[in-house]
Amino acid sequence: MRRCGNILCTMDWVKSVSDTTRDPSLADMLRDRLLDRKNQTIMTFLHRSGGMQATEISGQALLEAAEQQARIWRKSFGPGRYVLALAMPHGLGFVTAVLAGLLEGIIVSAMPPAKAGDPRLPHIVRDCGARAVITQTKSAAGLLRSLTDNDVVQCPIYNADGTLLAASDVPSLDVSVAPSTVLLQYTSGSTHMPKGVEMSGANIIANAALVAQTWGLGRDTVVVNWMPHYHDMGLMGCLLYPILFGGSSVQLSPFDVIRKPLTWLQAVQDFKGTITGGPAFIYAECLKRIAPEDCAALDLSSLKQAFCGAEPVPADLLPAFQDRFEAYGLPKGASFACYGMAENALFVAGAQPDHDAPHDNTLAPCRLTPQTRHCIGIMSDDGQLCRDGVEGEIWVHGPSCTGGYLNAPQETADRFVTKDAKTWLRTGDLGVIEGDDLFVTGRLKDMLIVHGRNVAATEVEWLAASMDGRLNKLAAAAFAPDPSVPSDAALLIEVTEKARDFDGADTVRRAITRAVRGAFGVQLKDIRFLPRGTLEKTSSGKVRRRICARTYQQGEMHAGLGPKSTPETP
């Protein structure tokens, strides 16, 4: 692979992926990149131990640790291809385990932390036919509770060192994984149970090349990451991709950053981070919880890019972040919105705008480049390409596009369709292209229908939140409780601070009802102001609207703060 100045020549990557006569070999590429930095720090792990402590590891040391982990697994589980589910906390152990699987040809699937009563973790273990769940001793107790059904452990649990922590007599499912699959990335489950996306080495290489090419990343790039390693933004974009494009990364605990958002920006300063990012909620938390006196000495001048994705991005959020932190060295235009999904390995579109183009949309635009524009189509209901300015479903194609879902042939056939000799992914997202901008307007499944017109749930939620500064536009769910009357909706919205009451609830409720009815024709039959943390969310902060709606319909949702909602007569 030749180098083009500072950036790995990404066109070679794309060419190798499209060449069906040879295997681009993700394992070989990872090994080469680790050895390129064998005597240099390739990852730094920050952790709290009295104060913030840093552990650095070189490319050589990380490669040796991964190869040692692979030997332990082969000794414990034997030869061949099989799936191991990783239920490990943030840190070097997790990174080593992922690389061990990719280097050795063992398929790994990263899982979220075990939570009591959460059905997603046992679902993933059964769905992927995991031969074992790999964890660390300190996490074993909670994991055991999650994977025990009627006193029967559903899958063997092993420590990373090969020690059996809990045996199981339940045989794993005989799952047929595609020969090209090297990793299973489960979706966040915002609308239903998580699905296992089958990723090939070619998909990962192509997407890493697209990211490097679009954002100009290379050996001098320093990624500062706080996102969970089991989420595709953390695992792909901030752990594997920096290795592939020859850079380095700094890894923080998500818990440390959510507890104290300033920790994230201080890490950018301390390690001269050049790129970082996260979902919209973390930018909102920085604006709300970082006081000027807390960051008087903060220096963000090393940061070239701050991406924001994983959920819809309000149009006013990133400009507000820029305005606040430019005073601390954040370069003008550094923050921008991006769009992606696990079914396309990670990244679809998003780049720094070359100018501040005015628009009247409530959503932040994802800037398109010629490369990303080529891979996107906005399609009508009958599968025809929409002209610019017309909303339709976002379809995506290209070498990053994965092979489909594990154990879900019908859903794979529905979502991955052939048109004009190309395989397209139907994303399920609505969007519109205006000039060089892609606006992702909402999920098809989250639409409210008024007189035959689609109204995005986020539009209703954000307008409602604007009626009172105590309401959180990023923690709300608007939906139709009765599908037979889609223009009648309920709104659940969290308050921004911990509260036992909500003063003036009736006045705010009336203001929201009138504004939403006037703007969209949607009649809100019930509005509930909820304590912070009530609504079910995914690991990236997206509200699980369908779960919230189901909880509401079953009469199990919090009654709300303040007086009970009284519908206003139109």
Coordinates of C-alpha atoms in Angstrom, one line a residue:
M1 CA 0.0 0.0 0.0
R2 CA 1.6 3.3 -1.1
R3 CA 1.3 6.5 0.9
C4 CA 0.1 9.8 -0.6
G5 CA 1.8 12.3 1.7
N6 CA 0.4 12.0 5.1
I7 CA -2.7 10.0 4.1
L8 CA -2.8 6.3 3.3
C9 CA -3.7 6.2 -0.4
T10 CA -7.3 5.2 0.0
M11 CA -8.0 4.5 -3.6
D12 CA -5.8 1.4 -3.3
W13 CA -8.1 0.2 -0.6
V14 CA -11.2 0.7 -2.7
K15 CA -9.6 -1.0 -5.6
S16 CA -8.6 -4.0 -3.6
V17 CA -12.1 -4.4 -2.3
S18 CA -13.6 -4.4 -5.8
D19 CA -11.0 -6.9 -7.0
T20 CA -12.9 -10.2 -6.6
T21 CA -9.8 -12.2 -7.7
R22 CA -8.1 -11.8 -4.3
D23 CA -9.0 -11.5 -0.6
P24 CA -8.1 -8.0 0.7
S25 CA -7.4 -9.8 4.1
L26 CA -8.3 -7.5 6.9
A27 CA -6.1 -9.7 9.2
D28 CA -3.0 -9.0 7.1
M29 CA -3.8 -5.3 6.9
L30 CA -4.3 -5.0 10.7
R31 CA -1.0 -6.9 11.4
D32 CA 0.9 -4.7 9.0
R33 CA -0.5 -1.5 10.5
L34 CA 0.3 -2.7 14.0
L35 CA 3.9 -3.4 13.0
D36 CA 4.1 0.0 11.2
R37 CA 3.8 1.4 14.7
K38 CA 5.6 -1.4 16.6
N39 CA 7.7 1.0 18.7
Q40 CA 5.2 3.8 18.8
T41 CA 2.1 4.3 20.9
I42 CA -1.0 3.1 19.0
M43 CA -3.5 3.4 21.8
T44 CA -3.7 5.1 25.1
F45 CA -6.3 4.1 27.7
L46 CA -7.5 6.6 30.3
H47 CA -8.9 5.4 33.5
R48 CA -9.7 6.8 37.0
S49 CA -7.4 5.6 39.8
G50 CA -7.3 8.4 42.3
G51 CA -6.9 10.8 39.3
M52 CA -7.0 10.2 35.6
Q53 CA -4.3 7.7 34.7
A54 CA -3.0 6.8 31.2
T55 CA -1.8 3.4 30.0
E56 CA 0.0 3.4 26.6
I57 CA 0.5 0.4 24.4
S58 CA 2.6 0.1 21.2
G59 CA 1.7 -1.6 18.0
Q60 CA 4.0 -4.5 18.7
A61 CA 2.7 -5.0 22.3
L62 CA -0.9 -4.9 21.1
L63 CA -0.2 -7.4 18.3
E64 CA 1.5 -9.8 20.8
A65 CA -1.3 -9.5 23.3
A66 CA -3.9 -10.2 20.6
E67 CA -1.9 -13.3 19.3
Q68 CA -1.7 -14.6 22.9
Q69 CA -5.4 -14.2 23.4
A70 CA -6.0 -16.1 20.1
R71 CA -3.8 -19.0 21.4
I72 CA -5.9 -19.1 24.6
W73 CA -9.1 -19.3 22.6
R74 CA -7.8 -22.0 20.3
K75 CA -6.7 -24.1 23.3
S76 CA -10.1 -23.6 25.0
F77 CA -12.5 -23.8 22.0
G78 CA -10.6 -25.6 19.3
P79 CA -9.9 -24.9 15.6
G80 CA -12.3 -23.7 12.9
R81 CA -14.7 -20.8 12.6
Y82 CA -17.2 -20.1 15.4
V83 CA -18.7 -17.1 17.2
L84 CA -17.6 -15.8 20.6
A85 CA -19.7 -13.1 22.2
L86 CA -17.7 -10.4 24.0
A87 CA -19.3 -9.0 27.2
M88 CA -16.3 -7.1 28.4
P89 CA -15.9 -3.7 29.9
H90 CA -14.2 -0.8 28.2
G91 CA -10.4 -1.2 28.0
L92 CA -7.4 -3.0 26.7
G93 CA -8.9 -6.4 27.3
F94 CA -11.8 -5.7 25.0
V95 CA -9.6 -4.3 22.3
T96 CA -7.2 -7.3 22.5
A97 CA -10.2 -9.7 22.2
V98 CA -11.6 -8.1 19.1
L99 CA -8.2 -8.0 17.4
A100 CA -7.6 -11.7 18.4
G101 CA -10.8 -12.7 16.6
L102 CA -10.0 -10.7 13.5
L103 CA -6.4 -11.9 13.3
E104 CA -7.2 -15.6 14.0
G105 CA -10.5 -16.0 12.0
I106 CA -12.7 -16.3 15.0
I107 CA -15.9 -14.3 14.6
V108 CA -16.6 -12.0 17.5
S109 CA -19.7 -10.2 18.5
A110 CA -19.5 -7.3 21.0
M111 CA -22.4 -7.0 23.5
P112 CA -23.7 -4.2 25.7
P113 CA -23.3 -4.5 29.5
A114 CA -25.6 -6.8 31.2
K115 CA -28.7 -5.2 32.7
A116 CA -31.3 -6.9 34.8
G117 CA -34.4 -7.7 32.8
D118 CA -32.9 -6.6 29.5
P119 CA -33.8 -9.3 26.9
R120 CA -31.3 -8.0 24.3
L121 CA -28.2 -9.7 25.7
P122 CA -29.6 -13.3 25.9
H123 CA -31.2 -12.7 22.5
I124 CA -27.8 -11.8 20.9
V125 CA -26.1 -14.8 22.5
R126 CA -28.8 -17.2 21.2
D127 CA -29.1 -15.5 17.8
C128 CA -25.4 -15.7 16.9
G129 CA -25.0 -19.3 18.2
A130 CA -22.1 -18.2 20.5
R131 CA -19.8 -21.0 21.5
A132 CA -19.1 -19.0 24.7
V133 CA -19.4 -15.6 26.2
I134 CA -16.1 -14.0 27.1
T135 CA -16.0 -11.6 30.1
Q136 CA -13.9 -10.6 33.0
T137 CA -14.3 -12.0 36.5
K138 CA -15.7 -8.7 38.0
S139 CA -18.5 -8.7 35.4
A140 CA -19.4 -12.3 35.6
A141 CA -22.1 -12.1 38.3
G142 CA -24.3 -9.7 36.4
L143 CA -23.7 -11.5 33.2
L144 CA -24.7 -14.8 34.8
R145 CA -28.0 -13.3 36.1
S146 CA -28.8 -12.0 32.6
L147 CA -28.1 -15.4 30.9
T148 CA -29.9 -17.6 33.4
D149 CA -33.4 -18.7 32.5
N150 CA -35.3 -21.0 34.9
D151 CA -32.0 -21.7 36.7
V152 CA -30.3 -22.8 33.5
V153 CA -27.3 -20.9 32.2
Q154 CA -28.0 -20.4 28.5
C155 CA -24.3 -20.2 27.3
P156 CA -20.9 -21.1 28.9
I157 CA -19.2 -18.0 30.4
Y158 CA -15.4 -17.8 30.3
N159 CA -12.9 -15.4 31.6
A160 CA -10.6 -13.9 28.9
D161 CA -7.7 -16.0 30.3
G162 CA -9.7 -19.2 29.4
T163 CA -11.0 -19.9 32.9
L164 CA -14.5 -21.4 32.9
L165 CA -16.7 -19.2 35.1
A166 CA -20.1 -20.9 34.4
A167 CA -20.9 -24.1 32.5
S168 CA -24.0 -24.7 30.4
D169 CA -25.7 -27.8 29.2
V170 CA -27.7 -25.8 26.6
P171 CA -26.3 -26.5 23.1
S172 CA -25.7 -23.4 21.0
L173 CA -27.8 -22.9 17.9
D174 CA -26.5 -24.2 14.6
V175 CA -26.1 -20.9 12.9
S176 CA -25.0 -20.5 9.3
V177 CA -22.6 -17.5 9.1
A178 CA -21.5 -16.4 5.7
P179 CA -17.9 -17.5 4.7
S180 CA -16.8 -13.9 4.3
T181 CA -18.1 -12.7 7.7
V182 CA -15.4 -11.7 10.1
L183 CA -17.5 -9.8 12.7
L184 CA -21.1 -9.6 13.8
Q185 CA -22.2 -6.1 14.7
Y186 CA -25.7 -6.0 16.3
T187 CA -27.9 -3.1 15.6
S188 CA -28.9 -0.8 18.5
G189 CA -32.5 -2.1 18.6
S190 CA -34.2 1.3 18.6
T191 CA -37.3 -0.1 16.9
H192 CA -37.1 -3.9 17.6
M193 CA -34.7 -6.6 18.9
P194 CA -31.1 -6.2 17.7
K195 CA -30.2 -7.8 14.4
G196 CA -26.8 -9.2 13.7
V197 CA -25.2 -7.5 10.7
E198 CA -22.7 -9.8 8.9
M199 CA -19.6 -7.7 8.2
S200 CA -16.8 -8.9 5.8
G201 CA -13.2 -7.8 5.9
A202 CA -13.8 -6.1 2.6
N203 CA -16.7 -4.1 4.0
I204 CA -14.6 -2.8 6.9
I205 CA -11.6 -2.0 4.7
A206 CA -13.7 -0.1 2.2
N207 CA -15.5 1.9 4.9
A208 CA -12.3 2.8 6.7
A209 CA -10.9 4.0 3.3
L210 CA -14.0 6.1 2.7
V211 CA -13.7 7.7 6.1
A212 CA -10.0 8.4 5.7
Q213 CA -10.5 9.8 2.2
T214 CA -13.5 12.0 3.2
W215 CA -12.0 13.4 6.3
G216 CA -8.3 13.4 5.3
L217 CA -7.1 11.1 8.0
G218 CA -3.6 9.5 8.2
R219 CA -0.6 8.8 10.4
D220 CA -0.7 12.1 12.2
T221 CA -4.4 11.6 13.2
V222 CA -5.1 11.2 16.9
V223 CA -8.7 10.0 17.6
V224 CA -10.1 10.7 21.0
N225 CA -12.9 8.3 21.8
W226 CA -15.3 7.9 24.7
M227 CA -18.1 6.0 22.9
P228 CA -18.8 2.4 24.0
H229 CA -16.6 -0.2 22.2
Y230 CA -19.6 -2.4 21.5
H231 CA -21.3 0.4 19.5
D232 CA -20.3 0.7 15.8
M233 CA -19.2 4.3 16.2
G234 CA -16.8 3.2 19.0
L235 CA -15.7 -0.2 17.6
M236 CA -15.3 0.7 13.9
G237 CA -14.8 4.4 13.7
C238 CA -12.7 5.0 16.8
L239 CA -10.9 1.7 17.5
L240 CA -10.4 -0.3 14.3
Y241 CA -10.3 2.5 11.7
P242 CA -7.5 4.5 13.4
I243 CA -5.3 1.4 13.2
L244 CA -6.2 0.8 9.5
F245 CA -5.4 4.4 8.4
G246 CA -2.1 4.4 10.4
G247 CA -3.0 6.8 13.2
S248 CA -3.4 6.4 17.0
S249 CA -6.3 6.7 19.4
V250 CA -7.0 7.7 23.0
Q251 CA -9.8 5.7 24.7
L252 CA -11.8 7.0 27.6
S253 CA -14.5 5.3 29.6
P254 CA -18.0 6.3 28.5
F255 CA -19.0 6.4 32.2
D256 CA -16.3 9.0 33.0
V257 CA -17.4 11.2 30.2
I258 CA -21.2 11.0 30.8
R259 CA -20.5 11.6 34.5
K260 CA -18.3 14.7 33.7
P261 CA -18.4 15.8 30.0
L262 CA -15.4 18.1 30.6
T263 CA -13.3 15.0 30.9
W264 CA -13.8 14.4 27.1
L265 CA -12.6 17.9 26.1
Q266 CA -9.7 17.8 28.6
A267 CA -8.5 14.6 26.9
V268 CA -8.6 16.3 23.5
Q269 CA -6.4 19.0 25.0
D270 CA -4.0 16.7 26.9
F271 CA -3.3 14.4 24.0
K272 CA -3.6 16.9 21.2
G273 CA -6.5 15.1 19.7
T274 CA -7.2 15.9 16.0
I275 CA -10.6 14.3 15.7
T276 CA -13.4 13.3 18.1
G277 CA -17.2 13.0 18.2
G278 CA -20.3 11.4 19.5
P279 CA -24.1 11.5 19.4
A280 CA -26.0 14.8 19.7
F281 CA -26.7 14.3 23.4
I282 CA -23.0 14.6 24.4
Y283 CA -22.7 18.0 22.7
A284 CA -25.9 19.1 24.5
E285 CA -24.5 17.9 27.8
C286 CA -21.3 19.9 27.2
L287 CA -23.4 23.1 26.6
K288 CA -25.5 22.5 29.7
R289 CA -23.0 21.1 32.2
I290 CA -19.7 22.8 31.5
A291 CA -19.5 26.2 33.1
P292 CA -17.1 28.9 31.7
E293 CA -15.1 28.8 35.0
D294 CA -14.5 25.0 34.5
C295 CA -12.6 25.4 31.3
A296 CA -10.8 28.8 31.5
A297 CA -7.5 27.0 30.6
L298 CA -9.0 24.6 28.0
D299 CA -7.2 24.5 24.7
L300 CA -8.9 22.8 21.8
S301 CA -6.8 24.2 19.1
S302 CA -5.4 20.8 18.0
L303 CA -8.9 19.6 17.1
K304 CA -9.6 19.6 13.4
Q305 CA -12.9 17.7 13.3
A306 CA -15.7 17.1 15.8
F307 CA -18.3 14.8 14.2
C308 CA -21.9 14.3 15.4
G309 CA -24.1 11.4 14.5
A310 CA -26.0 8.2 15.6
E311 CA -29.2 10.2 15.9
P312 CA -30.9 13.2 14.3
V313 CA -28.9 16.4 15.0
P314 CA -30.9 19.6 15.6
A315 CA -29.8 22.5 13.4
D316 CA -29.0 24.8 16.3
L317 CA -26.9 22.3 18.3
L318 CA -23.5 22.4 16.6
P319 CA -23.5 26.1 15.9
A320 CA -24.1 26.6 19.6
F321 CA -21.3 24.2 20.5
Q322 CA -19.0 26.1 18.0
D323 CA -19.9 29.5 19.5
R324 CA -19.3 28.3 23.0
F325 CA -16.0 26.6 22.5
E326 CA -14.3 28.7 19.8
A327 CA -13.3 30.8 22.7
Y328 CA -11.2 27.9 23.9
G329 CA -9.4 27.3 20.5
L330 CA -12.0 25.1 18.7
P331 CA -11.3 25.9 15.0
K332 CA -14.1 27.5 13.1
G333 CA -16.2 24.9 11.2
A334 CA -14.7 21.9 13.1
S335 CA -18.0 20.4 14.2
F336 CA -20.3 18.8 11.6
A337 CA -23.1 16.2 11.3
C338 CA -22.6 12.8 9.8
Y339 CA -24.8 9.8 9.0
G340 CA -24.2 6.1 9.1
M341 CA -25.4 2.7 10.2
A342 CA -24.0 -0.8 10.9
E343 CA -25.5 -2.2 7.7
N344 CA -23.0 0.0 5.8
A345 CA -20.1 -1.0 8.2
L346 CA -20.5 2.5 9.8
F347 CA -20.2 5.6 7.7
V348 CA -22.4 6.8 4.9
A349 CA -21.9 10.6 4.6
G350 CA -20.9 13.8 6.4
A351 CA -18.1 16.2 6.0
Q352 CA -17.0 19.7 7.2
P353 CA -18.9 22.3 5.2
D354 CA -16.7 24.6 3.2
H355 CA -19.0 27.5 3.9
D356 CA -21.9 28.3 6.2
A357 CA -24.7 27.8 3.8
P358 CA -28.0 29.1 5.1
H359 CA -31.0 26.8 5.3
D360 CA -34.4 26.8 7.0
N361 CA -34.4 23.1 8.0
T362 CA -34.6 22.2 11.7
L363 CA -32.0 19.5 11.1
A364 CA -28.3 19.8 10.7
P365 CA -27.2 18.9 7.1
C366 CA -24.7 16.1 6.3
R367 CA -22.4 17.5 3.7
L368 CA -21.9 15.3 0.7
T369 CA -18.6 14.8 -1.2
P370 CA -18.5 13.3 -4.8
Q371 CA -17.6 9.9 -3.3
T372 CA -20.5 9.8 -0.8
R373 CA -23.0 11.4 -3.1
H374 CA -22.4 8.6 -5.7
C375 CA -23.4 5.9 -3.2
I376 CA -26.7 7.5 -2.0
G377 CA -30.1 7.6 -3.7
I378 CA -33.3 9.2 -2.5
M379 CA -36.1 6.8 -3.6
S380 CA -39.9 7.2 -3.9
D381 CA -42.3 4.7 -2.6
D382 CA -42.2 2.8 -5.9
G383 CA -38.4 2.7 -6.0
Q384 CA -37.8 5.5 -8.4
L385 CA -35.0 8.1 -7.9
C386 CA -36.3 11.4 -6.5
R387 CA -35.1 14.7 -7.8
D388 CA -33.2 17.0 -5.5
G389 CA -35.5 18.7 -3.0
V390 CA -38.0 15.8 -2.8
E391 CA -38.1 13.6 0.3
G392 CA -37.9 9.9 0.0
E393 CA -36.3 6.8 1.5
I394 CA -32.5 6.9 1.7
W395 CA -30.9 4.0 -0.2
V396 CA -27.2 3.2 -0.1
H397 CA -24.9 1.0 -2.2
G398 CA -21.2 0.4 -2.5
P399 CA -18.4 -1.8 -1.2
S400 CA -19.1 -0.8 2.4
C401 CA -22.6 -2.3 2.1
T402 CA -22.8 -5.5 4.2
G403 CA -24.2 -8.9 3.3
G404 CA -27.3 -8.7 5.4
Y405 CA -28.6 -10.0 8.7
L406 CA -27.8 -13.2 10.5
N407 CA -30.8 -15.6 10.7
A408 CA -33.1 -13.2 9.0
P409 CA -33.4 -14.1 5.3
Q410 CA -36.7 -12.3 4.7
E411 CA -35.6 -9.1 6.3
T412 CA -32.3 -9.3 4.4
A413 CA -34.3 -9.7 1.2
D414 CA -36.5 -6.8 2.0
R415 CA -33.7 -4.4 3.0
F416 CA -31.0 -5.4 0.4
V417 CA -32.6 -5.1 -3.1
T418 CA -31.2 -5.2 -6.6
K419 CA -31.8 -2.2 -8.9
D420 CA -29.9 -1.2 -12.0
A421 CA -27.4 -4.0 -11.5
K422 CA -26.5 -2.7 -8.0
T423 CA -27.3 -4.0 -4.6
W424 CA -29.0 -1.3 -2.6
L425 CA -29.6 -1.1 1.2
R426 CA -33.0 0.3 2.0
T427 CA -32.1 2.2 5.2
G428 CA -35.6 2.8 6.5
D429 CA -34.7 6.5 6.9
L430 CA -36.3 9.3 5.2
G431 CA -34.2 12.1 3.7
V432 CA -33.8 14.8 1.1
I433 CA -30.9 16.1 -0.8
E434 CA -30.6 19.8 -1.4
G435 CA -27.5 20.8 -3.3
D436 CA -24.5 19.2 -1.5
D437 CA -26.4 18.5 1.7
L438 CA -28.3 15.4 2.9
F439 CA -31.0 16.0 5.5
V440 CA -32.0 12.9 7.3
T441 CA -35.6 13.7 8.3
G442 CA -36.6 10.7 10.3
R443 CA -37.4 7.0 10.4
L444 CA -40.2 5.6 8.2
K445 CA -41.4 3.7 11.2
D446 CA -41.5 6.8 13.4
M447 CA -43.7 8.9 11.1
L448 CA -47.1 10.4 12.2
I449 CA -49.5 10.6 9.3
V450 CA -51.8 13.6 9.0
H451 CA -54.1 13.8 6.0
G452 CA -51.8 11.5 4.0
R453 CA -48.7 13.6 4.9
N454 CA -45.7 12.3 6.8
V455 CA -44.7 14.2 9.9
A456 CA -41.4 13.2 11.6
A457 CA -41.7 12.4 15.3
T458 CA -38.5 14.4 15.9
E459 CA -40.1 17.5 14.4
V460 CA -43.0 17.3 16.9
E461 CA -40.6 16.5 19.8
W462 CA -38.2 19.4 19.0
L463 CA -41.0 22.0 18.6
A464 CA -42.6 20.8 21.8
A465 CA -39.2 21.2 23.7
S466 CA -38.8 24.7 22.4
M467 CA -41.9 25.8 24.4
D468 CA -39.9 25.5 27.7
G469 CA -36.2 25.5 28.4
R470 CA -36.6 22.8 31.0
L471 CA -37.6 20.2 28.3
N472 CA -35.1 17.9 26.6
K473 CA -35.6 17.7 22.9
L474 CA -33.2 14.7 22.7
A475 CA -35.2 12.6 25.2
A476 CA -38.7 12.6 23.9
A477 CA -41.1 10.2 22.1
A478 CA -44.0 11.2 20.0
F479 CA -46.2 8.4 18.6
A480 CA -49.7 7.4 17.7
P481 CA -51.1 5.3 20.5
D482 CA -53.9 4.1 18.2
P483 CA -52.7 3.2 14.7
S484 CA -56.2 3.6 13.4
V485 CA -56.0 7.4 14.2
P486 CA -52.4 8.3 13.2
S487 CA -53.1 12.1 13.5
D488 CA -53.7 11.7 17.2
A489 CA -50.5 11.4 19.2
A490 CA -49.1 11.1 22.6
L491 CA -45.9 13.0 23.7
L492 CA -43.5 11.8 26.4
I493 CA -40.7 14.2 27.1
E494 CA -38.1 14.3 29.9
V495 CA -37.2 17.4 31.9
T496 CA -33.5 18.3 31.7
E497 CA -32.8 18.3 35.4
K498 CA -33.7 15.9 38.3
A499 CA -37.2 17.0 39.5
R500 CA -40.1 15.8 41.5
D501 CA -42.5 18.3 40.0
F502 CA -42.9 20.5 37.0
D503 CA -44.2 23.9 37.8
G504 CA -46.6 25.4 35.3
A505 CA -47.2 22.1 33.6
D506 CA -50.7 23.0 32.3
T507 CA -49.5 26.2 30.8
V508 CA -46.6 24.5 29.0
R509 CA -48.9 21.7 27.9
R510 CA -51.4 24.1 26.3
A511 CA -48.6 26.0 24.5
I512 CA -47.2 22.7 23.1
T513 CA -50.6 21.5 22.0
R514 CA -51.3 24.7 20.1
A515 CA -47.9 24.9 18.5
V516 CA -47.8 21.3 17.3
R517 CA -51.4 21.5 16.0
G518 CA -50.7 24.7 14.2
A519 CA -47.4 23.6 12.6
F520 CA -48.2 20.0 11.7
G521 CA -51.9 19.4 12.2
V522 CA -51.1 16.7 14.9
Q523 CA -53.5 16.6 17.9
L524 CA -51.6 15.7 21.0
K525 CA -54.1 13.8 23.2
D526 CA -51.7 13.2 26.0
I527 CA -48.5 15.1 27.1
R528 CA -46.4 13.8 29.9
F529 CA -43.4 15.5 31.4
L530 CA -41.1 12.8 32.8
P531 CA -38.2 12.6 35.2
R532 CA -34.8 12.5 33.6
G533 CA -33.8 9.0 32.6
T534 CA -37.3 7.6 32.3
L535 CA -37.4 6.8 28.6
E536 CA -35.7 3.7 27.2
K537 CA -32.7 4.5 25.0
T538 CA -30.1 2.7 22.9
S539 CA -26.4 2.7 23.7
S540 CA -25.9 5.8 21.4
G541 CA -28.7 7.7 23.2
K542 CA -31.5 7.2 20.6
V543 CA -34.9 7.0 22.2
R544 CA -36.5 3.6 21.6
R545 CA -39.9 5.0 20.5
R546 CA -41.6 1.6 19.9
I547 CA -40.6 0.4 23.3
C548 CA -41.8 3.6 24.9
A549 CA -45.1 3.4 22.9
R550 CA -45.6 -0.2 24.0
T551 CA -44.9 0.6 27.7
Y552 CA -47.4 3.5 27.3
Q553 CA -50.1 1.3 25.7
Q554 CA -49.7 -1.3 28.4
G555 CA -50.3 1.4 31.1
E556 CA -46.8 1.0 32.5
M557 CA -45.4 4.4 31.6
H558 CA -44.7 7.0 34.4
A559 CA -47.8 9.1 35.0
G560 CA -45.7 12.3 34.5
L561 CA -44.8 15.3 36.6
G562 CA -47.3 18.0 37.5
P563 CA -51.1 17.8 37.0
K564 CA -52.4 15.1 34.8
S565 CA -52.6 15.9 31.1
T566 CA -56.0 17.3 29.9
P567 CA -56.5 17.3 26.2
E568 CA -57.3 20.7 24.7
T569 CA -60.3 20.9 22.4
P570 CA -59.2 22.0 18.9

